[in-house]
């Protein structure tokens, strides 16, 4: 199994009381799965995604990644594991404004000590695959939202992660642009076996997945298999 | 409208607490420095500017060409004043004065005083109001004396001294004087720092008949006060032929020139030699002003850079204000109000700080400055507020108000944002250049001071105690006889009580400014020569561990060696003399028995002059045609204290001294302290520069801290992204620090040559100087980089430790 969350809870203290952000979550993700997470605002979708992506801690429960207990890892190893396994895609794209498209995509490789010739090859590859070679020297502000999100996904994929974690990737896009992103996800999932976990508000986008997890007040309300 | 501006400005001050704090701290320190240094500069620049019709007062100088040398002096012949008075109707007053040290005695109490011997017109030409006595007759009788309240207190206590007697000693003789007046002491910014005024007739007590009539002998300062109608060029045109006619047969025309120097010019013109009045270093007011300006600029740059850094966040506010109809001028006024308000608060605090530290500053610069609230100073304060406000408000008000509305509302760092970043870099870089220059200067100055204090002077100055013979009223010869007589019992008692085996008596000790200078005219070349002498005994050389290069030391019980001298190598070289030869004419009674290595008996500003050590100083002085010394040649005892029990040794010596010579006051100093005093002006200068450096660095670093905080906060999102993309802490900190370090590094490259040049000039004032090693500059640059590292890293580490999830949360 790729990811396994067992009885995971996360809370914050609000005026002496525990306010649960996540409550007793049990979740299994298999390699090559495409999962959508849905739920009303504030139900803990982002929190769950961050916990899965090891960007955030939780207070109780266990988390296994490739059957290895994340809780017992040292920070350095955690950072290493996260780098190897996850690619993140954000609603607000979160590209670095001062860097060109090319440089934005290249950045994760810099942090993985990939040699410069290899970096060139990898970035060229992905630019080509995403059809944005012509845009490589532009800055994010010179791109449309859909194009920016494409760059965001390209950046997430550049280090060949096993899982893409996408938090409302189409939230800032119009429906046509959203559709394109979903097609891309589907293709990546089917052709390259990349696991995808996405948060979305749109029923139609959610339907691209094989499984929809419904969250309510930090708990899993139901799991819907498509 | 103004109220509204003020209200918003105040709110912004409160809202950006950190930035307000940085701005106000920097600007108030800047103000305090400006106020103090302005007072210093004003004091230096206003020397003797308070005399009524002071611009009519001039001091005469003499330039004499004699035997191929030029003698330039602001002390003039005695006779000059008289001649000017009788022959130049253009002068409404002529006043001569001289100063001398004399002992003053009232009943059993006696002490040494500096006496001003002045013509009665002194009180008319210069504005020194009398407290008691009549200006027309206080100095009319030769036996009158006018004193300041301090002297009155010292000798008469609470008694009224008027009409009472006080005695003074000139030469061997005590004379009684009657106190005829009490005078206010001169303000601190006057060259005439008198305590006691004596009528000019008394000068005859110490100037012989020759000195009173010869044109070749200078003894008094001569001041003239022109008539308002007089024309200076006309007077000068008349002076030259007049002097030439007086000196026909002695000097060729043009070889003896008298000139006039404006009173206000005396204190800061060091091209005319110092007479009796202290001449300041004209560079100091300049340097002080430069420092003050520099610190103010640093603080104003802080204001500007912080405003720019904040403006990147405030562009949106500007955009909104514009869309709802604010005009450019209104926006400008808003920013300027903020700047002026900040400046106003800072100037108030700065003046408070200045008033608080003035006593300490006075001690530092050896002045008596005070800051009172007068129209002038209040005006100065307001001017400061305006200057600082306009200077620091200029950038934000112009650039921000000119931004186009569309651009400002686009929530991205636009192209104008990056030009702002460039200006920011230049300004921060400029601050670093200034700071690094100052750090370099501090390091080099310290290095030079260390160098002169630790240079091998050619003798050992440690633990040498000096006790002067102060008994007043005895001539040099008698004092020397007495000291020689007392030496043997004194030495034996000191030896038995403390184990100190040797004491020496000499006219001069090491490390003083001016030893006896003996001038004579060489018979063969007809040239005027001079050399230094010191009367010593056989223990002088061993006690100071001086090295004899050739020959021997004096023998004990000096009779046989009375006509023997030891010269230094400089002397041997100058006069081409060898061991066992006789000195040059007219000193050929004296035979050279030893040649010492050169040792730095004066300060390291001066090279080592030719020197004769003799056991017969009185004999040699008698032969000389011209004798002068800056320091008193009265005999002094020097001895080397053992390293243990110093205080008990001193106590024993004091007891012995008092037992043997109840009428000789006991006082002592240490040779190494005296040496330190030679460099007091440098130490003071170094202290001021160090202090300025610390303040400059502090202000600069405060600013850097503010900018780092702002810029890094603006990059919070980017840091979050990079963290999520796998950057570790090292990466992030490097990324954040990189930009700052490029700036600091470039600043070093610019600053070091500047510092090098400045220090090159400063070091020229020393005859012996340290090298400007590369490491001094590396140290300074390294220090700046290190400080910047700490300041910037404090923020970048904090930012890199933040959980990226927080930074990336989308609202
Ligand atoms: N670190 C935190 N401290 C306090 N409250 C938090 C924190 N993180 C998230 N929350 C709160 O938890 C709830 C769930 O947040 P989130 O996971 O972002 O919801 P969703 O993405 O489903 O809209 C929200 O009410 C949010 O305000
Ligand atoms: Mg969310």
PDB file of C-alpha atoms in Angstrom, chain B residues 484-722:
ATOM      1  CA  UNK B 484      71.779  67.968  43.905  1.00  0.00           C
ATOM      2  CA  UNK B 485      72.502  68.476  47.557  1.00  0.00           C
ATOM      3  CA  UNK B 486      69.396  66.696  48.743  1.00  0.00           C
ATOM      4  CA  UNK B 487      69.871  63.870  46.295  1.00  0.00           C
ATOM      5  CA  UNK B 488      72.402  61.894  48.310  1.00  0.00           C
ATOM      6  CA  UNK B 489      70.490  61.751  51.620  1.00  0.00           C
ATOM      7  CA  UNK B 490      67.256  61.254  49.728  1.00  0.00           C
ATOM      8  CA  UNK B 491      68.686  58.345  47.736  1.00  0.00           C
ATOM      9  CA  UNK B 492      70.156  56.663  50.798  1.00  0.00           C
ATOM     10  CA  UNK B 493      66.937  56.950  52.798  1.00  0.00           C
ATOM     11  CA  UNK B 494      64.810  55.740  49.916  1.00  0.00           C
ATOM     12  CA  UNK B 495      67.204  52.877  49.366  1.00  0.00           C
ATOM     13  CA  UNK B 496      67.126  51.792  53.009  1.00  0.00           C
ATOM     14  CA  UNK B 497      63.330  51.990  53.258  1.00  0.00           C
ATOM     15  CA  UNK B 498      62.250  50.627  49.887  1.00  0.00           C
ATOM     16  CA  UNK B 499      65.286  48.945  48.425  1.00  0.00           C
ATOM     17  CA  UNK B 500      65.257  51.249  45.395  1.00  0.00           C
ATOM     18  CA  UNK B 501      68.952  51.735  44.813  1.00  0.00           C
ATOM     19  CA  UNK B 502      69.091  54.514  42.237  1.00  0.00           C
ATOM     20  CA  UNK B 503      67.494  57.873  41.765  1.00  0.00           C
ATOM     21  CA  UNK B 504      68.338  60.439  39.140  1.00  0.00           C
ATOM     22  CA  UNK B 505      67.890  64.186  38.917  1.00  0.00           C
ATOM     23  CA  UNK B 506      67.364  65.752  35.512  1.00  0.00           C
ATOM     24  CA  UNK B 507      66.017  68.974  33.965  1.00  0.00           C
ATOM     25  CA  UNK B 508      63.669  67.032  31.766  1.00  0.00           C
ATOM     26  CA  UNK B 509      62.023  63.692  31.873  1.00  0.00           C
ATOM     27  CA  UNK B 510      61.203  61.643  28.836  1.00  0.00           C
ATOM     28  CA  UNK B 511      57.915  62.018  27.003  1.00  0.00           C
ATOM     29  CA  UNK B 512      57.412  65.740  27.400  1.00  0.00           C
ATOM     30  CA  UNK B 513      56.817  68.179  24.599  1.00  0.00           C
ATOM     31  CA  UNK B 514      59.845  70.388  24.603  1.00  0.00           C
ATOM     32  CA  UNK B 515      63.241  70.006  26.182  1.00  0.00           C
ATOM     33  CA  UNK B 516      65.622  72.908  26.567  1.00  0.00           C
ATOM     34  CA  UNK B 517      66.551  74.106  23.142  1.00  0.00           C
ATOM     35  CA  UNK B 518      69.922  75.779  22.832  1.00  0.00           C
ATOM     36  CA  UNK B 519      70.452  78.114  19.913  1.00  0.00           C
ATOM     37  CA  UNK B 520      73.727  79.638  18.769  1.00  0.00           C
ATOM     38  CA  UNK B 521      75.239  81.081  15.660  1.00  0.00           C
ATOM     39  CA  UNK B 522      77.936  78.969  14.120  1.00  0.00           C
ATOM     40  CA  UNK B 523      81.153  80.979  13.864  1.00  0.00           C
ATOM     41  CA  UNK B 524      82.220  79.515  10.543  1.00  0.00           C
ATOM     42  CA  UNK B 525      79.029  79.239   8.530  1.00  0.00           C
ATOM     43  CA  UNK B 526      77.240  82.135  10.274  1.00  0.00           C
ATOM     44  CA  UNK B 527      74.226  79.869  10.397  1.00  0.00           C
ATOM     45  CA  UNK B 528      71.832  79.635  13.256  1.00  0.00           C
ATOM     46  CA  UNK B 529      71.771  76.176  14.794  1.00  0.00           C
ATOM     47  CA  UNK B 530      69.918  74.649  17.658  1.00  0.00           C
ATOM     48  CA  UNK B 531      69.929  71.409  19.582  1.00  0.00           C
ATOM     49  CA  UNK B 532      68.304  70.020  22.694  1.00  0.00           C
ATOM     50  CA  UNK B 533      69.997  69.551  26.028  1.00  0.00           C
ATOM     51  CA  UNK B 534      69.107  67.841  29.245  1.00  0.00           C
ATOM     52  CA  UNK B 535      71.015  68.161  32.470  1.00  0.00           C
ATOM     53  CA  UNK B 536      71.334  64.691  33.956  1.00  0.00           C
ATOM     54  CA  UNK B 537      73.461  62.637  36.309  1.00  0.00           C
ATOM     55  CA  UNK B 538      75.148  59.264  36.085  1.00  0.00           C
ATOM     56  CA  UNK B 539      71.940  57.385  36.923  1.00  0.00           C
ATOM     57  CA  UNK B 540      69.791  58.820  34.141  1.00  0.00           C
ATOM     58  CA  UNK B 541      71.005  56.357  31.522  1.00  0.00           C
ATOM     59  CA  UNK B 542      70.826  53.169  33.611  1.00  0.00           C
ATOM     60  CA  UNK B 543      67.427  53.976  35.116  1.00  0.00           C
ATOM     61  CA  UNK B 544      65.855  54.512  31.714  1.00  0.00           C
ATOM     62  CA  UNK B 545      67.835  51.636  30.195  1.00  0.00           C
ATOM     63  CA  UNK B 546      69.124  53.891  27.440  1.00  0.00           C
ATOM     64  CA  UNK B 547      71.681  52.267  25.174  1.00  0.00           C
ATOM     65  CA  UNK B 548      75.138  53.695  24.739  1.00  0.00           C
ATOM     66  CA  UNK B 549      76.458  52.940  21.296  1.00  0.00           C
ATOM     67  CA  UNK B 550      80.007  54.093  21.853  1.00  0.00           C
ATOM     68  CA  UNK B 551      81.978  55.328  24.827  1.00  0.00           C
ATOM     69  CA  UNK B 552      80.726  55.320  28.381  1.00  0.00           C
ATOM     70  CA  UNK B 553      78.238  56.707  30.853  1.00  0.00           C
ATOM     71  CA  UNK B 554      79.055  59.552  33.269  1.00  0.00           C
ATOM     72  CA  UNK B 555      81.052  58.550  36.294  1.00  0.00           C
ATOM     73  CA  UNK B 556      79.456  58.813  39.732  1.00  0.00           C
ATOM     74  CA  UNK B 557      80.268  61.928  41.724  1.00  0.00           C
ATOM     75  CA  UNK B 558      80.239  64.072  38.652  1.00  0.00           C
ATOM     76  CA  UNK B 559      83.022  66.608  39.308  1.00  0.00           C
ATOM     77  CA  UNK B 560      85.516  64.921  37.022  1.00  0.00           C
ATOM     78  CA  UNK B 561      82.873  64.605  34.290  1.00  0.00           C
ATOM     79  CA  UNK B 562      81.469  68.128  34.548  1.00  0.00           C
ATOM     80  CA  UNK B 563      82.825  69.065  31.152  1.00  0.00           C
ATOM     81  CA  UNK B 564      81.939  65.742  29.586  1.00  0.00           C
ATOM     82  CA  UNK B 565      78.849  65.198  27.488  1.00  0.00           C
ATOM     83  CA  UNK B 566      77.011  62.303  25.951  1.00  0.00           C
ATOM     84  CA  UNK B 567      75.419  63.036  22.600  1.00  0.00           C
ATOM     85  CA  UNK B 568      72.920  61.026  20.622  1.00  0.00           C
ATOM     86  CA  UNK B 569      73.563  59.590  17.187  1.00  0.00           C
ATOM     87  CA  UNK B 570      71.448  62.306  15.580  1.00  0.00           C
ATOM     88  CA  UNK B 571      73.812  64.875  17.052  1.00  0.00           C
ATOM     89  CA  UNK B 572      76.916  63.028  15.902  1.00  0.00           C
ATOM     90  CA  UNK B 573      75.461  62.883  12.425  1.00  0.00           C
ATOM     91  CA  UNK B 574      74.282  66.479  12.257  1.00  0.00           C
ATOM     92  CA  UNK B 575      77.591  67.968  13.418  1.00  0.00           C
ATOM     93  CA  UNK B 576      79.921  65.261  12.093  1.00  0.00           C
ATOM     94  CA  UNK B 577      81.396  64.558  15.508  1.00  0.00           C
ATOM     95  CA  UNK B 578      83.055  61.446  16.875  1.00  0.00           C
ATOM     96  CA  UNK B 579      83.752  59.978  20.288  1.00  0.00           C
ATOM     97  CA  UNK B 580      86.385  61.833  22.326  1.00  0.00           C
ATOM     98  CA  UNK B 581      86.133  64.923  20.135  1.00  0.00           C
ATOM     99  CA  UNK B 582      85.174  68.312  21.490  1.00  0.00           C
ATOM    100  CA  UNK B 583      81.783  69.827  20.721  1.00  0.00           C
ATOM    101  CA  UNK B 584      81.593  72.439  18.010  1.00  0.00           C
ATOM    102  CA  UNK B 585      82.219  76.109  18.786  1.00  0.00           C
ATOM    103  CA  UNK B 586      81.166  77.807  21.011  1.00  0.00           C
ATOM    104  CA  UNK B 587      80.705  74.682  23.149  1.00  0.00           C
ATOM    105  CA  UNK B 588      84.239  73.403  22.693  1.00  0.00           C
ATOM    106  CA  UNK B 589      84.841  73.217  26.442  1.00  0.00           C
ATOM    107  CA  UNK B 590      82.835  70.020  26.384  1.00  0.00           C
ATOM    108  CA  UNK B 591      84.199  66.651  25.378  1.00  0.00           C
ATOM    109  CA  UNK B 592      82.158  63.783  24.007  1.00  0.00           C
ATOM    110  CA  UNK B 593      82.610  60.753  26.235  1.00  0.00           C
ATOM    111  CA  UNK B 594      79.706  58.752  24.898  1.00  0.00           C
ATOM    112  CA  UNK B 595      77.313  58.471  21.977  1.00  0.00           C
ATOM    113  CA  UNK B 596      73.906  57.055  22.724  1.00  0.00           C
ATOM    114  CA  UNK B 597      71.515  55.326  20.399  1.00  0.00           C
ATOM    115  CA  UNK B 598      68.690  57.652  19.331  1.00  0.00           C
ATOM    116  CA  UNK B 599      65.738  57.400  21.647  1.00  0.00           C
ATOM    117  CA  UNK B 600      62.332  59.073  21.249  1.00  0.00           C
ATOM    118  CA  UNK B 601      62.450  61.498  24.123  1.00  0.00           C
ATOM    119  CA  UNK B 602      59.578  63.579  22.739  1.00  0.00           C
ATOM    120  CA  UNK B 603      56.409  62.476  20.990  1.00  0.00           C
ATOM    121  CA  UNK B 604      56.364  60.293  17.926  1.00  0.00           C
ATOM    122  CA  UNK B 605      54.970  63.218  15.978  1.00  0.00           C
ATOM    123  CA  UNK B 606      58.517  64.505  16.006  1.00  0.00           C
ATOM    124  CA  UNK B 607      61.712  63.018  14.722  1.00  0.00           C
ATOM    125  CA  UNK B 608      64.606  62.635  17.137  1.00  0.00           C
ATOM    126  CA  UNK B 609      66.501  65.920  17.299  1.00  0.00           C
ATOM    127  CA  UNK B 610      70.214  66.258  18.097  1.00  0.00           C
ATOM    128  CA  UNK B 611      70.607  65.997  21.858  1.00  0.00           C
ATOM    129  CA  UNK B 612      73.305  66.615  24.419  1.00  0.00           C
ATOM    130  CA  UNK B 613      73.178  65.044  27.855  1.00  0.00           C
ATOM    131  CA  UNK B 614      75.306  67.067  30.229  1.00  0.00           C
ATOM    132  CA  UNK B 615      76.078  67.368  33.905  1.00  0.00           C
ATOM    133  CA  UNK B 616      76.617  71.098  33.468  1.00  0.00           C
ATOM    134  CA  UNK B 617      73.423  72.472  31.921  1.00  0.00           C
ATOM    135  CA  UNK B 618      73.836  75.891  33.526  1.00  0.00           C
ATOM    136  CA  UNK B 619      77.281  76.244  31.979  1.00  0.00           C
ATOM    137  CA  UNK B 620      76.037  75.304  28.542  1.00  0.00           C
ATOM    138  CA  UNK B 621      73.011  77.587  28.758  1.00  0.00           C
ATOM    139  CA  UNK B 622      75.276  80.464  29.613  1.00  0.00           C
ATOM    140  CA  UNK B 623      77.168  80.027  26.361  1.00  0.00           C
ATOM    141  CA  UNK B 624      74.017  79.775  24.229  1.00  0.00           C
ATOM    142  CA  UNK B 625      72.659  82.840  22.522  1.00  0.00           C
ATOM    143  CA  UNK B 626      69.094  81.684  22.518  1.00  0.00           C
ATOM    144  CA  UNK B 627      67.432  79.341  24.995  1.00  0.00           C
ATOM    145  CA  UNK B 628      63.893  78.157  24.990  1.00  0.00           C
ATOM    146  CA  UNK B 629      61.918  75.295  26.366  1.00  0.00           C
ATOM    147  CA  UNK B 630      58.274  74.393  26.280  1.00  0.00           C
ATOM    148  CA  UNK B 631      58.521  72.443  29.491  1.00  0.00           C
ATOM    149  CA  UNK B 632      59.907  73.734  32.706  1.00  0.00           C
ATOM    150  CA  UNK B 633      63.549  72.721  33.161  1.00  0.00           C
ATOM    151  CA  UNK B 634      63.152  72.670  36.936  1.00  0.00           C
ATOM    152  CA  UNK B 635      64.872  69.579  38.300  1.00  0.00           C
ATOM    153  CA  UNK B 636      62.910  66.397  38.721  1.00  0.00           C
ATOM    154  CA  UNK B 637      63.707  63.163  40.411  1.00  0.00           C
ATOM    155  CA  UNK B 638      63.070  59.947  38.560  1.00  0.00           C
ATOM    156  CA  UNK B 639      63.289  56.509  40.065  1.00  0.00           C
ATOM    157  CA  UNK B 640      62.247  53.032  39.141  1.00  0.00           C
ATOM    158  CA  UNK B 641      59.711  51.469  41.450  1.00  0.00           C
ATOM    159  CA  UNK B 642      59.891  47.763  42.219  1.00  0.00           C
ATOM    160  CA  UNK B 643      57.022  45.866  40.650  1.00  0.00           C
ATOM    161  CA  UNK B 644      55.644  44.781  44.017  1.00  0.00           C
ATOM    162  CA  UNK B 645      54.253  47.011  46.775  1.00  0.00           C
ATOM    163  CA  UNK B 646      54.058  50.088  44.609  1.00  0.00           C
ATOM    164  CA  UNK B 647      51.693  51.971  46.863  1.00  0.00           C
ATOM    165  CA  UNK B 648      53.658  51.320  50.026  1.00  0.00           C
ATOM    166  CA  UNK B 649      56.853  52.365  48.238  1.00  0.00           C
ATOM    167  CA  UNK B 650      55.199  55.607  47.186  1.00  0.00           C
ATOM    168  CA  UNK B 651      53.978  56.208  50.720  1.00  0.00           C
ATOM    169  CA  UNK B 652      57.490  55.688  52.109  1.00  0.00           C
ATOM    170  CA  UNK B 653      58.996  58.020  49.519  1.00  0.00           C
ATOM    171  CA  UNK B 654      56.444  60.689  50.343  1.00  0.00           C
ATOM    172  CA  UNK B 655      57.278  60.407  54.031  1.00  0.00           C
ATOM    173  CA  UNK B 656      61.020  60.698  53.410  1.00  0.00           C
ATOM    174  CA  UNK B 657      60.451  63.653  51.084  1.00  0.00           C
ATOM    175  CA  UNK B 658      58.370  65.508  53.608  1.00  0.00           C
ATOM    176  CA  UNK B 659      60.836  64.831  56.401  1.00  0.00           C
ATOM    177  CA  UNK B 660      63.800  66.012  54.376  1.00  0.00           C
ATOM    178  CA  UNK B 661      62.151  68.968  52.654  1.00  0.00           C
ATOM    179  CA  UNK B 662      59.138  70.178  54.599  1.00  0.00           C
ATOM    180  CA  UNK B 663      58.861  73.212  52.335  1.00  0.00           C
ATOM    181  CA  UNK B 664      58.822  71.205  49.102  1.00  0.00           C
ATOM    182  CA  UNK B 665      55.359  70.108  48.000  1.00  0.00           C
ATOM    183  CA  UNK B 666      55.276  66.437  47.102  1.00  0.00           C
ATOM    184  CA  UNK B 667      53.687  65.436  43.828  1.00  0.00           C
ATOM    185  CA  UNK B 668      54.436  62.698  41.389  1.00  0.00           C
ATOM    186  CA  UNK B 669      53.543  61.267  38.038  1.00  0.00           C
ATOM    187  CA  UNK B 670      54.444  58.176  36.109  1.00  0.00           C
ATOM    188  CA  UNK B 671      56.503  58.235  32.989  1.00  0.00           C
ATOM    189  CA  UNK B 672      54.203  55.954  31.040  1.00  0.00           C
ATOM    190  CA  UNK B 673      51.193  58.123  31.936  1.00  0.00           C
ATOM    191  CA  UNK B 674      53.062  61.153  30.661  1.00  0.00           C
ATOM    192  CA  UNK B 675      53.656  59.321  27.428  1.00  0.00           C
ATOM    193  CA  UNK B 676      49.999  58.521  27.114  1.00  0.00           C
ATOM    194  CA  UNK B 677      49.229  62.216  27.558  1.00  0.00           C
ATOM    195  CA  UNK B 678      51.317  63.068  24.523  1.00  0.00           C
ATOM    196  CA  UNK B 679      48.776  61.240  22.450  1.00  0.00           C
ATOM    197  CA  UNK B 680      45.694  62.521  24.210  1.00  0.00           C
ATOM    198  CA  UNK B 681      44.554  64.452  21.216  1.00  0.00           C
ATOM    199  CA  UNK B 682      44.856  61.318  19.093  1.00  0.00           C
ATOM    200  CA  UNK B 683      43.180  59.227  21.725  1.00  0.00           C
ATOM    201  CA  UNK B 684      40.345  61.683  21.928  1.00  0.00           C
ATOM    202  CA  UNK B 685      40.089  61.772  18.177  1.00  0.00           C
ATOM    203  CA  UNK B 686      40.193  58.012  18.042  1.00  0.00           C
ATOM    204  CA  UNK B 687      37.512  57.820  20.693  1.00  0.00           C
ATOM    205  CA  UNK B 688      35.249  60.172  18.792  1.00  0.00           C
ATOM    206  CA  UNK B 689      35.776  58.275  15.575  1.00  0.00           C
ATOM    207  CA  UNK B 690      35.148  54.963  17.332  1.00  0.00           C
ATOM    208  CA  UNK B 691      32.011  56.327  18.872  1.00  0.00           C
ATOM    209  CA  UNK B 692      30.826  57.703  15.562  1.00  0.00           C
ATOM    210  CA  UNK B 693      31.578  54.333  14.024  1.00  0.00           C
ATOM    211  CA  UNK B 694      29.586  52.495  16.651  1.00  0.00           C
ATOM    212  CA  UNK B 695      26.664  54.864  16.225  1.00  0.00           C
ATOM    213  CA  UNK B 696      26.869  54.683  12.467  1.00  0.00           C
ATOM    214  CA  UNK B 697      26.982  50.910  12.546  1.00  0.00           C
ATOM    215  CA  UNK B 698      24.153  50.818  15.022  1.00  0.00           C
ATOM    216  CA  UNK B 699      21.970  53.074  12.898  1.00  0.00           C
ATOM    217  CA  UNK B 700      22.922  51.228   9.739  1.00  0.00           C
ATOM    218  CA  UNK B 701      22.228  47.848  11.299  1.00  0.00           C
ATOM    219  CA  UNK B 702      18.897  49.014  12.669  1.00  0.00           C
ATOM    220  CA  UNK B 703      17.975  50.031   9.160  1.00  0.00           C
ATOM    221  CA  UNK B 704      19.242  46.784   7.723  1.00  0.00           C
ATOM    222  CA  UNK B 705      17.209  44.908  10.285  1.00  0.00           C
ATOM    223  CA  UNK B 706      14.091  46.799   9.285  1.00  0.00           C
ATOM    224  CA  UNK B 707      14.676  46.236   5.604  1.00  0.00           C
ATOM    225  CA  UNK B 708      15.511  42.579   6.099  1.00  0.00           C
ATOM    226  CA  UNK B 709      12.322  42.157   8.103  1.00  0.00           C
ATOM    227  CA  UNK B 710      10.229  43.846   5.451  1.00  0.00           C
ATOM    228  CA  UNK B 711      11.787  42.267   2.413  1.00  0.00           C
ATOM    229  CA  UNK B 712      11.831  38.836   3.908  1.00  0.00           C
ATOM    230  CA  UNK B 713       8.234  39.197   5.006  1.00  0.00           C
ATOM    231  CA  UNK B 714       7.405  40.066   1.421  1.00  0.00           C
ATOM    232  CA  UNK B 715       9.061  36.847   0.346  1.00  0.00           C
ATOM    233  CA  UNK B 716       7.165  34.757   2.832  1.00  0.00           C
ATOM    234  CA  UNK B 717       5.086  33.107   0.137  1.00  0.00           C
ATOM    235  CA  UNK B 718       8.100  32.399  -2.004  1.00  0.00           C
ATOM    236  CA  UNK B 719       9.889  30.838   0.953  1.00  0.00           C
ATOM    237  CA  UNK B 720       6.859  28.638   1.568  1.00  0.00           C
ATOM    238  CA  UNK B 721       6.839  27.479  -2.052  1.00  0.00           C
ATOM    239  CA  UNK B 722      10.519  26.726  -1.995  1.00  0.00           C
TER     240      UNK B 722
END
